Amino acid sequence: MSASAGSANGSVNGSSNATLWGALCVAAASVLWGTTGTAATFAPSVSPLAVGAVAMGVGGLLQALYAANAITGQWPGLLARWRLVSLGAVAVAVYPLAFYSSMRLSGVAVGTVVSIGSAPVAAALIERFADGKLLTRRWIAGAVLGVSGAALLSFAGHAPAGSPGGSWASLAGIALGLLAGATYALYSWAAHRLIGGGLSSRAAMGAVFGLGGVLLMPVLAVTGRPLLESWINFSVGAYMALVPMFAGYVLFGWGLARIRASMATGISLLETVVAALLAVLVVGERLPPHGWLGAAVVLFSLFILAPRQSARVTLRPPSPAGERLAEQQAGAQPHE
């Protein structure tokens, strides 16, 4: 094998390796996110606005603190893209308020499924009209399967007992879920766009989520008093901020540095299955047979949406030295 051929093969394998690790990071983040709806049920006296504000608000500020050095070092690049940072931050602030309100009105399973199930479609539309990126038939097939499975899960769900308004509350919850899906896709796209423009995932995610966290602080100040009224409420808020939101979005940022936003939102459909399973096993919600079929369809869609790689690729976690290079190349990676 010639030196040039070996170099080219190593480059292809390295790109495939980074892409696979990006998908695995997003999948791990999705499992953590799938626990949030069930965790929120342990603090029923806390409003969904307070839950969303403490989860994404405090989690976002922790992201900014974690990325303080990166943000300082790449401040000129962030300032030059302030419109994109601001757009992502507004989406970060709106998302949790819509998401947790959706789950409170329509149930954990339905709220999560509608919110996350609609995100791949929103992400695809954003990439198509904002970036002019075409989607392959493979991605379309996987996304259609995933959204169909999410829809089956949604129709299988029901509003939680005692929710006000009955069917109207459920419809309002679904509408808020669609808003959550759109804002989730929007801040994912904004962060990926920043990373593709040469910023590190730490700086991009820290800036977008940190500013989003600042925007959520007034909401937390107005609605957050019940979080301090019992250790259970406080523990739920702390868990939401530290584990799914902080740790989950660190993983998500690593993933976005290696795969496109539409692929990331497609893989995150895994969250709907985790949320539905926990809603059944822990919360006590019931899923009929077509609900379980929907969960199986979502899982199957992940095999289609997941990036392909050659059999020669050796799986290794991305090294710190190679992370920045992968992040800079992310915007140029072809969509699987």
Short mmCIF file of C-alpha atoms in Angstrom, two decimals:
data_model
loop_
_atom_site.label_atom_id
_atom_site.label_comp_id
_atom_site.label_asym_id
_atom_site.label_seq_id
_atom_site.Cartn_x
_atom_site.Cartn_y
_atom_site.Cartn_z
CA MET A 1 0.00 0.00 0.00
CA SER A 2 1.35 3.41 -0.96
CA ALA A 3 1.85 6.15 1.64
CA SER A 4 -0.91 8.25 0.04
CA ALA A 5 -3.33 5.33 0.00
CA GLY A 6 -2.56 4.53 3.62
CA SER A 7 -3.09 8.15 4.58
CA ALA A 8 -6.41 8.29 2.74
CA ASN A 9 -7.58 5.04 4.35
CA GLY A 10 -6.59 6.32 7.78
CA SER A 11 -8.50 9.54 7.14
CA VAL A 12 -11.65 7.67 6.13
CA ASN A 13 -11.40 5.34 9.11
CA GLY A 14 -10.78 8.27 11.45
CA SER A 15 -13.81 10.11 10.09
CA SER A 16 -16.01 7.01 10.44
CA ASN A 17 -14.72 6.45 13.95
CA ALA A 18 -15.47 10.03 14.97
CA THR A 19 -18.93 9.84 13.42
CA LEU A 20 -19.76 6.63 15.27
CA TRP A 21 -18.56 8.07 18.56
CA GLY A 22 -20.66 11.15 17.90
CA ALA A 23 -23.74 8.98 17.45
CA LEU A 24 -22.95 7.04 20.64
CA CYS A 25 -22.55 10.29 22.61
CA VAL A 26 -25.97 11.48 21.43
CA ALA A 27 -27.52 8.10 22.28
CA ALA A 28 -26.05 8.24 25.80
CA ALA A 29 -27.36 11.78 26.25
CA SER A 30 -30.80 10.63 25.09
CA VAL A 31 -30.92 7.92 27.75
CA LEU A 32 -30.20 10.54 30.43
CA TRP A 33 -32.84 12.91 29.01
CA GLY A 34 -35.39 10.10 29.03
CA THR A 35 -35.32 10.12 32.84
CA THR A 36 -36.40 13.76 33.22
CA GLY A 37 -40.14 13.31 32.84
CA THR A 38 -40.27 10.56 35.44
CA ALA A 39 -38.01 12.53 37.79
CA ALA A 40 -40.37 15.52 37.55
CA THR A 41 -43.29 13.38 38.76
CA PHE A 42 -41.57 13.05 42.16
CA ALA A 43 -42.11 16.79 42.71
CA PRO A 44 -45.78 17.29 41.75
CA SER A 45 -46.04 20.53 43.74
CA VAL A 46 -43.38 22.14 41.54
CA SER A 47 -44.81 23.76 38.41
CA PRO A 48 -43.52 22.65 35.00
CA LEU A 49 -42.17 26.17 34.46
CA ALA A 50 -40.07 25.87 37.62
CA VAL A 51 -38.91 22.38 36.64
CA GLY A 52 -37.88 23.58 33.20
CA ALA A 53 -36.19 26.71 34.55
CA VAL A 54 -34.14 24.90 37.18
CA ALA A 55 -33.22 22.02 34.87
CA MET A 56 -32.11 23.96 31.80
CA GLY A 57 -31.36 27.23 33.60
CA VAL A 58 -29.00 25.88 36.24
CA GLY A 59 -27.74 23.22 33.85
CA GLY A 60 -26.98 25.92 31.28
CA LEU A 61 -25.07 28.03 33.77
CA LEU A 62 -23.04 24.96 34.76
CA GLN A 63 -22.28 24.43 31.07
CA ALA A 64 -20.98 27.99 30.84
CA LEU A 65 -18.86 27.53 33.98
CA TYR A 66 -17.47 24.25 32.62
CA ALA A 67 -16.60 25.99 29.36
CA ALA A 68 -15.36 29.27 30.87
CA ASN A 69 -11.80 28.93 29.57
CA ALA A 70 -12.96 27.89 26.11
CA ILE A 71 -15.47 30.75 25.93
CA THR A 72 -12.80 33.27 26.99
CA GLY A 73 -10.29 31.92 24.51
CA GLN A 74 -12.76 31.91 21.62
CA TRP A 75 -14.65 35.06 22.55
CA PRO A 76 -13.91 36.92 19.26
CA GLY A 77 -15.43 34.04 17.26
CA LEU A 78 -18.51 33.92 19.50
CA LEU A 79 -18.94 37.69 19.30
CA ALA A 80 -18.70 37.59 15.51
CA ARG A 81 -21.58 35.07 15.50
CA TRP A 82 -23.67 36.75 18.20
CA ARG A 83 -26.89 36.45 16.20
CA LEU A 84 -26.53 32.67 15.96
CA VAL A 85 -25.59 32.42 19.65
CA SER A 86 -28.60 34.55 20.63
CA LEU A 87 -30.98 32.52 18.45
CA GLY A 88 -29.77 29.29 20.03
CA ALA A 89 -30.03 30.78 23.53
CA VAL A 90 -33.65 31.88 23.02
CA ALA A 91 -34.49 28.38 21.78
CA VAL A 92 -32.75 26.90 24.85
CA ALA A 93 -34.89 29.10 27.11
CA VAL A 94 -38.20 28.28 25.41
CA TYR A 95 -37.61 24.55 25.04
CA PRO A 96 -37.81 23.39 28.70
CA LEU A 97 -40.82 25.57 29.49
CA ALA A 98 -42.73 24.04 26.57
CA PHE A 99 -41.38 20.52 27.14
CA TYR A 100 -42.24 20.13 30.82
CA SER A 101 -45.59 21.89 30.40
CA SER A 102 -46.37 19.41 27.62
CA MET A 103 -45.62 16.46 29.89
CA ARG A 104 -47.69 17.92 32.74
CA LEU A 105 -50.73 18.37 30.46
CA SER A 106 -50.58 15.27 28.27
CA GLY A 107 -48.57 12.76 30.30
CA VAL A 108 -44.90 11.78 30.46
CA ALA A 109 -45.00 9.35 27.52
CA VAL A 110 -47.05 11.52 25.16
CA GLY A 111 -45.30 14.79 26.02
CA THR A 112 -41.85 13.29 25.48
CA VAL A 113 -42.81 11.46 22.33
CA VAL A 114 -44.40 14.50 20.63
CA SER A 115 -41.58 16.82 21.67
CA ILE A 116 -38.70 14.60 20.62
CA GLY A 117 -40.54 12.82 17.82
CA SER A 118 -41.21 16.08 15.97
CA ALA A 119 -37.62 17.33 16.31
CA PRO A 120 -36.06 15.36 13.40
CA VAL A 121 -38.61 16.78 10.97
CA ALA A 122 -38.01 20.30 12.27
CA ALA A 123 -34.24 19.80 12.05
CA ALA A 124 -34.51 18.52 8.48
CA LEU A 125 -36.56 21.55 7.44
CA ILE A 126 -34.10 23.94 9.10
CA GLU A 127 -31.12 22.31 7.39
CA ARG A 128 -32.93 22.23 4.04
CA PHE A 129 -33.94 25.89 3.99
CA ALA A 130 -31.14 27.47 6.04
CA ASP A 131 -28.19 25.42 4.76
CA GLY A 132 -29.50 24.00 1.49
CA LYS A 133 -28.53 20.47 2.58
CA LEU A 134 -30.26 17.59 0.87
CA LEU A 135 -31.31 14.54 2.86
CA THR A 136 -30.59 11.03 1.64
CA ARG A 137 -33.25 8.38 1.12
CA ARG A 138 -31.71 6.40 3.96
CA TRP A 139 -32.15 9.28 6.42
CA ILE A 140 -35.70 9.94 5.19
CA ALA A 141 -36.62 6.27 5.64
CA GLY A 142 -35.17 6.20 9.14
CA ALA A 143 -36.82 9.46 10.15
CA VAL A 144 -40.22 8.39 8.79
CA LEU A 145 -39.99 5.13 10.73
CA GLY A 146 -38.90 6.93 13.87
CA VAL A 147 -41.63 9.56 13.73
CA SER A 148 -44.21 6.86 12.91
CA GLY A 149 -43.14 4.89 15.95
CA ALA A 150 -43.28 8.06 18.04
CA ALA A 151 -46.80 8.70 16.75
CA LEU A 152 -47.88 5.19 17.76
CA LEU A 153 -46.50 5.85 21.23
CA SER A 154 -48.32 9.18 21.32
CA PHE A 155 -51.70 7.69 20.38
CA ALA A 156 -51.14 4.96 22.95
CA GLY A 157 -50.69 7.48 25.74
CA HIS A 158 -53.21 9.39 27.77
CA ALA A 159 -53.40 12.48 29.91
CA PRO A 160 -52.38 11.87 33.52
CA ALA A 161 -55.06 11.37 36.10
CA GLY A 162 -56.41 14.60 37.48
CA SER A 163 -55.07 16.79 34.68
CA PRO A 164 -57.33 19.79 34.14
CA GLY A 165 -59.33 20.14 30.98
CA GLY A 166 -59.32 16.52 29.83
CA SER A 167 -58.92 16.28 26.06
CA TRP A 168 -58.33 20.02 25.74
CA ALA A 169 -55.41 19.76 28.15
CA SER A 170 -54.03 16.86 26.12
CA LEU A 171 -54.31 18.86 22.88
CA ALA A 172 -52.61 21.83 24.51
CA GLY A 173 -49.88 19.50 25.70
CA ILE A 174 -49.37 18.18 22.17
CA ALA A 175 -49.17 21.74 20.79
CA LEU A 176 -46.56 22.63 23.40
CA GLY A 177 -44.73 19.42 22.52
CA LEU A 178 -44.51 20.54 18.89
CA LEU A 179 -43.11 23.89 20.05
CA ALA A 180 -40.56 22.04 22.19
CA GLY A 181 -39.55 19.88 19.23
CA ALA A 182 -39.05 22.93 17.01
CA THR A 183 -36.92 24.77 19.59
CA TYR A 184 -34.90 21.62 20.33
CA ALA A 185 -34.11 21.32 16.62
CA LEU A 186 -33.30 25.04 16.43
CA TYR A 187 -30.73 25.14 19.22
CA SER A 188 -29.19 21.86 18.00
CA TRP A 189 -28.77 23.39 14.55
CA ALA A 190 -27.36 26.64 15.97
CA ALA A 191 -24.80 24.80 18.11
CA HIS A 192 -23.78 22.54 15.22
CA ARG A 193 -23.45 25.59 12.96
CA LEU A 194 -21.16 27.29 15.50
CA ILE A 195 -19.03 24.16 15.85
CA GLY A 196 -18.86 23.76 12.08
CA GLY A 197 -17.63 27.36 11.88
CA GLY A 198 -14.49 26.50 13.82
CA LEU A 199 -15.52 26.88 17.46
CA SER A 200 -15.01 24.03 19.90
CA SER A 201 -18.05 22.14 21.15
CA ARG A 202 -17.27 23.30 24.69
CA ALA A 203 -17.26 26.99 23.73
CA ALA A 204 -20.32 26.74 21.48
CA MET A 205 -22.45 24.75 23.92
CA GLY A 206 -21.24 26.77 26.90
CA ALA A 207 -22.13 30.08 25.26
CA VAL A 208 -25.53 29.03 23.90
CA PHE A 209 -26.65 27.20 27.04
CA GLY A 210 -25.10 29.71 29.42
CA LEU A 211 -26.97 32.59 27.82
CA GLY A 212 -30.12 30.46 27.69
CA GLY A 213 -29.67 29.76 31.40
CA VAL A 214 -29.44 33.49 32.13
CA LEU A 215 -32.72 34.04 30.24
CA LEU A 216 -34.38 31.38 32.43
CA MET A 217 -33.29 32.88 35.75
CA PRO A 218 -36.25 35.34 36.00
CA VAL A 219 -38.65 32.42 35.44
CA LEU A 220 -36.90 30.45 38.18
CA ALA A 221 -37.01 33.44 40.54
CA VAL A 222 -40.79 33.78 40.08
CA THR A 223 -41.77 30.10 40.09
CA GLY A 224 -38.99 28.29 41.96
CA ARG A 225 -40.01 28.71 45.61
CA PRO A 226 -41.55 25.19 45.87
CA LEU A 227 -38.11 23.74 45.04
CA LEU A 228 -36.92 24.91 48.46
CA GLU A 229 -39.94 23.67 50.41
CA SER A 230 -38.81 20.04 50.75
CA TRP A 231 -35.70 17.94 50.29
CA ILE A 232 -37.48 15.84 47.68
CA ASN A 233 -38.27 18.87 45.54
CA PHE A 234 -34.74 20.19 45.97
CA SER A 235 -33.23 16.80 45.11
CA VAL A 236 -35.35 16.54 41.94
CA GLY A 237 -34.22 19.99 40.83
CA ALA A 238 -30.58 19.21 41.58
CA TYR A 239 -30.74 15.89 39.72
CA MET A 240 -32.37 17.49 36.67
CA ALA A 241 -29.76 20.24 36.49
CA LEU A 242 -26.68 18.10 37.12
CA VAL A 243 -27.33 14.80 35.36
CA PRO A 244 -29.65 15.04 32.32
CA MET A 245 -29.02 18.70 31.56
CA PHE A 246 -25.37 19.26 32.43
CA ALA A 247 -23.86 15.83 31.80
CA GLY A 248 -26.36 15.04 29.04
CA TYR A 249 -25.64 18.18 27.08
CA VAL A 250 -21.88 17.80 27.47
CA LEU A 251 -22.30 14.44 25.72
CA PHE A 252 -24.65 16.01 23.18
CA GLY A 253 -22.08 18.71 22.40
CA TRP A 254 -19.43 16.09 21.74
CA GLY A 255 -21.88 14.34 19.43
CA LEU A 256 -22.82 17.51 17.53
CA ALA A 257 -19.13 18.06 16.79
CA ARG A 258 -19.13 14.83 14.77
CA ILE A 259 -22.60 14.42 13.21
CA ARG A 260 -25.20 16.71 11.65
CA ALA A 261 -28.01 18.18 13.70
CA SER A 262 -30.67 16.24 11.75
CA MET A 263 -28.90 12.95 12.52
CA ALA A 264 -28.50 13.92 16.17
CA THR A 265 -32.19 14.74 16.58
CA GLY A 266 -33.07 11.49 14.83
CA ILE A 267 -30.93 9.41 17.18
CA SER A 268 -32.38 11.26 20.17
CA LEU A 269 -35.70 9.56 19.42
CA LEU A 270 -34.26 6.96 21.79
CA GLU A 271 -35.31 9.34 24.57
CA THR A 272 -38.96 8.63 23.76
CA VAL A 273 -38.52 4.91 24.37
CA VAL A 274 -36.67 5.45 27.65
CA ALA A 275 -39.31 7.93 28.81
CA ALA A 276 -42.17 5.61 27.86
CA LEU A 277 -40.58 2.63 29.64
CA LEU A 278 -39.98 4.64 32.80
CA ALA A 279 -43.51 6.07 32.62
CA VAL A 280 -44.83 2.51 32.64
CA LEU A 281 -42.42 0.99 35.16
CA VAL A 282 -42.16 3.89 37.62
CA VAL A 283 -45.02 6.35 37.11
CA GLY A 284 -47.68 3.70 36.48
CA GLU A 285 -48.87 4.86 33.06
CA ARG A 286 -50.08 2.04 30.82
CA LEU A 287 -49.15 1.36 27.20
CA PRO A 288 -51.40 -0.81 25.01
CA PRO A 289 -49.87 -3.21 22.46
CA HIS A 290 -49.60 -0.58 19.71
CA GLY A 291 -47.63 1.58 22.15
CA TRP A 292 -45.04 -1.16 22.57
CA LEU A 293 -45.02 -1.59 18.78
CA GLY A 294 -44.25 2.11 18.47
CA ALA A 295 -41.32 1.75 20.88
CA ALA A 296 -39.98 -1.16 18.82
CA VAL A 297 -40.31 0.87 15.58
CA VAL A 298 -38.38 3.78 17.12
CA LEU A 299 -35.58 1.44 18.19
CA PHE A 300 -35.47 -0.09 14.71
CA SER A 301 -35.24 3.36 13.15
CA LEU A 302 -32.06 4.01 15.15
CA PHE A 303 -30.28 1.25 13.23
CA ILE A 304 -31.12 3.07 10.00
CA LEU A 305 -30.24 6.52 11.29
CA ALA A 306 -26.98 5.43 12.91
CA PRO A 307 -23.89 6.16 10.78
CA ARG A 308 -22.32 3.34 8.83
CA GLN A 309 -18.67 2.50 9.10
CA SER A 310 -16.25 0.05 7.56
CA ALA A 311 -15.41 -3.19 9.35
CA ARG A 312 -11.77 -2.10 9.70
CA VAL A 313 -12.51 0.78 12.01
CA THR A 314 -11.08 0.32 15.50
CA LEU A 315 -13.33 1.85 18.11
CA ARG A 316 -11.47 4.29 20.34
CA PRO A 317 -12.85 7.20 22.33
CA PRO A 318 -11.96 10.55 20.76
CA SER A 319 -8.75 11.86 22.32
CA PRO A 320 -8.59 15.43 23.62
CA ALA A 321 -5.94 16.24 21.00
CA GLY A 322 -8.16 15.04 18.18
CA GLU A 323 -11.42 16.55 19.41
CA ARG A 324 -10.80 20.04 18.04
CA LEU A 325 -9.91 18.67 14.58
CA ALA A 326 -13.09 16.56 14.52
CA GLU A 327 -15.14 19.58 15.54
CA GLN A 328 -13.66 21.71 12.75
CA GLN A 329 -14.36 18.99 10.20
CA ALA A 330 -17.92 18.34 11.44
CA GLY A 331 -19.58 20.80 9.13
CA ALA A 332 -17.99 19.14 6.11
CA GLN A 333 -18.97 15.56 6.93
CA PRO A 334 -21.36 14.01 4.42
CA HIS A 335 -24.74 12.93 5.75
CA GLU A 336 -25.16 9.19 5.96
#
